[in-house]
Amino acid sequence: EVQLVESGGDLVQAGGSLRLSCAASGFTFDDYAIGWFRQAPGKEREGVSSNHNIDGTTFYADSVKGRFTISSDSAKNTWYLQMNRLKPEDTAVYYCAGAVHRFPTAQAWGVPFWYDYWGQGTQVTVSS
């Protein structure tokens, strides 16, 4: 059974940093794609960042570009989201995700429908 277990969410002050981790078991993500999504109350789940291991391309939402960084450790089958200079609008439940199928287009990186596996979510709250 494939499982993704994420951790690292916390309450932080605006301008602070957090590092989220996602440990995967039951599948190898290297051949396809890994990503991070977030969902604030009353809003749709949105893509934050993704790395397409298929071609090595990395994507970031405009709202986090320059502040967040996605990385991975294939030996540990784990990926991370380093979040710096956090803002109150970053407050959300963050989910890690993995895809084992190729996306139809590059834009699909931020569409939840195209991902196959999901973590349980971890709460990130940024106070002003």
Tab-separated table of C-alpha atoms in Angstrom:
chain	number	residue	atom	x	y	z
A	1	GLU	CA	0.000	0.000	0.000
A	2	VAL	CA	1.299	3.426	-0.924
A	3	GLN	CA	1.547	5.880	1.929
A	4	LEU	CA	2.697	9.479	2.117
A	5	VAL	CA	3.330	10.846	5.585
A	6	GLU	CA	3.970	14.556	5.931
A	7	SER	CA	5.091	16.608	8.874
A	8	GLY	CA	6.514	19.971	9.842
A	9	GLY	CA	3.457	22.202	10.015
A	10	ASP	CA	3.350	24.681	12.861
A	11	LEU	CA	2.310	28.132	14.021
A	12	VAL	CA	4.883	30.757	13.066
A	13	GLN	CA	5.195	34.509	12.953
A	14	ALA	CA	5.098	36.361	9.663
A	15	GLY	CA	8.566	36.452	8.184
A	16	GLY	CA	9.508	33.138	9.734
A	17	SER	CA	10.393	29.825	8.133
A	18	LEU	CA	9.207	26.237	8.147
A	19	ARG	CA	10.369	23.056	6.477
A	20	LEU	CA	7.777	20.462	5.542
A	21	SER	CA	8.698	16.834	4.919
A	22	CYS	CA	6.933	14.054	3.053
A	23	ALA	CA	8.081	10.472	3.525
A	24	ALA	CA	6.768	8.022	0.952
A	25	SER	CA	6.537	4.252	1.078
A	26	GLY	CA	5.257	1.748	-1.425
A	27	PHE	CA	6.348	3.621	-4.530
A	28	THR	CA	9.299	5.381	-6.055
A	29	PHE	CA	8.659	8.928	-7.204
A	30	ASP	CA	11.872	9.487	-9.112
A	31	ASP	CA	10.431	8.520	-12.473
A	32	TYR	CA	7.456	10.874	-12.393
A	33	ALA	CA	6.531	13.895	-10.279
A	34	ILE	CA	6.304	15.103	-6.702
A	35	GLY	CA	4.541	18.176	-5.433
A	36	TRP	CA	3.072	20.288	-2.690
A	37	PHE	CA	-0.436	21.683	-2.543
A	38	ARG	CA	-2.291	23.783	-0.023
A	39	GLN	CA	-5.891	24.461	0.850
A	40	ALA	CA	-7.196	27.351	2.906
A	41	PRO	CA	-10.691	27.277	4.440
A	42	GLY	CA	-13.353	27.825	1.794
A	43	LYS	CA	-10.877	27.702	-1.060
A	44	GLU	CA	-9.869	25.172	-3.673
A	45	ARG	CA	-6.748	23.112	-3.285
A	46	GLU	CA	-3.981	24.864	-5.188
A	47	GLY	CA	-0.583	23.847	-6.411
A	48	VAL	CA	2.370	25.329	-4.544
A	49	SER	CA	5.327	23.611	-6.141
A	50	SER	CA	6.201	20.537	-8.148
A	51	ASN	CA	9.233	18.800	-9.521
A	52	HIS	CA	8.836	16.680	-12.622
A	53	ASN	CA	11.440	13.985	-12.174
A	54	ILE	CA	10.661	12.842	-15.699
A	55	ASP	CA	12.396	15.869	-17.190
A	56	GLY	CA	13.803	17.686	-14.151
A	57	THR	CA	11.502	20.685	-14.483
A	58	THR	CA	10.484	22.573	-11.346
A	59	PHE	CA	7.372	24.711	-10.967
A	60	TYR	CA	6.249	27.255	-8.386
A	61	ALA	CA	3.067	29.201	-7.921
A	62	ASP	CA	3.595	32.914	-8.492
A	63	SER	CA	2.540	33.614	-4.918
A	64	VAL	CA	5.448	31.621	-3.462
A	65	LYS	CA	8.135	32.079	-6.086
A	66	GLY	CA	11.363	33.250	-4.515
A	67	ARG	CA	10.253	32.231	-1.020
A	68	PHE	CA	9.612	28.484	-1.215
A	69	THR	CA	11.911	25.739	-2.449
A	70	ILE	CA	11.101	22.127	-3.243
A	71	SER	CA	13.750	19.452	-2.851
A	72	SER	CA	14.015	15.695	-2.509
A	73	ASP	CA	16.188	12.886	-1.227
A	74	SER	CA	15.732	9.823	-3.389
A	75	ALA	CA	17.677	7.588	-1.000
A	76	LYS	CA	15.117	8.327	1.707
A	77	ASN	CA	12.184	8.525	-0.714
A	78	THR	CA	11.375	11.844	0.888
A	79	TRP	CA	10.713	15.338	-0.397
A	80	TYR	CA	10.611	18.707	1.276
A	81	LEU	CA	9.198	22.177	1.040
A	82	GLN	CA	11.341	24.911	2.540
A	83	MET	CA	9.191	27.954	3.238
A	84	ASN	CA	10.848	31.279	3.984
A	85	ARG	CA	9.511	34.767	4.615
A	86	LEU	CA	6.113	33.361	5.413
A	87	LYS	CA	3.048	35.569	5.109
A	88	PRO	CA	-0.382	35.298	6.757
A	89	GLU	CA	-1.856	34.409	3.370
A	90	ASP	CA	0.290	31.274	3.368
A	91	THR	CA	-1.906	29.887	6.136
A	92	ALA	CA	-3.432	26.612	4.937
A	93	VAL	CA	-3.339	22.864	5.215
A	94	TYR	CA	-0.420	21.682	3.132
A	95	TYR	CA	-0.466	18.359	1.305
A	96	CYS	CA	2.324	16.482	-0.373
A	97	ALA	CA	1.467	14.570	-3.510
A	98	GLY	CA	2.984	12.120	-5.943
A	99	ALA	CA	2.205	11.244	-9.533
A	100	VAL	CA	3.081	8.020	-11.318
A	101	HIS	CA	1.588	8.965	-14.677
A	102	ARG	CA	2.792	11.521	-17.135
A	103	PHE	CA	0.882	14.786	-17.185
A	104	PRO	CA	-0.948	15.748	-20.372
A	105	THR	CA	0.604	19.236	-20.354
A	106	ALA	CA	3.136	21.169	-18.305
A	107	GLN	CA	0.308	23.197	-16.759
A	108	ALA	CA	-1.049	20.031	-15.164
A	109	TRP	CA	1.572	20.288	-12.422
A	110	GLY	CA	-0.790	22.399	-10.321
A	111	VAL	CA	-3.968	20.414	-10.895
A	112	PRO	CA	-4.836	17.933	-8.119
A	113	PHE	CA	-6.664	15.624	-10.524
A	114	TRP	CA	-3.423	14.486	-12.094
A	115	TYR	CA	-1.794	13.279	-8.873
A	116	ASP	CA	-2.176	9.722	-7.660
A	117	TYR	CA	-1.133	9.768	-4.008
A	118	TRP	CA	-1.644	12.240	-1.192
A	119	GLY	CA	-0.456	12.835	2.316
A	120	GLN	CA	-2.833	13.484	5.186
A	121	GLY	CA	-2.104	17.194	5.358
A	122	THR	CA	-0.254	19.344	7.853
A	123	GLN	CA	-1.449	22.685	9.186
A	124	VAL	CA	0.638	25.782	8.612
A	125	THR	CA	-0.522	28.914	10.388
A	126	VAL	CA	1.232	32.247	9.958
A	127	SER	CA	0.354	35.009	12.381
A	128	SER	CA	0.903	38.705	11.785
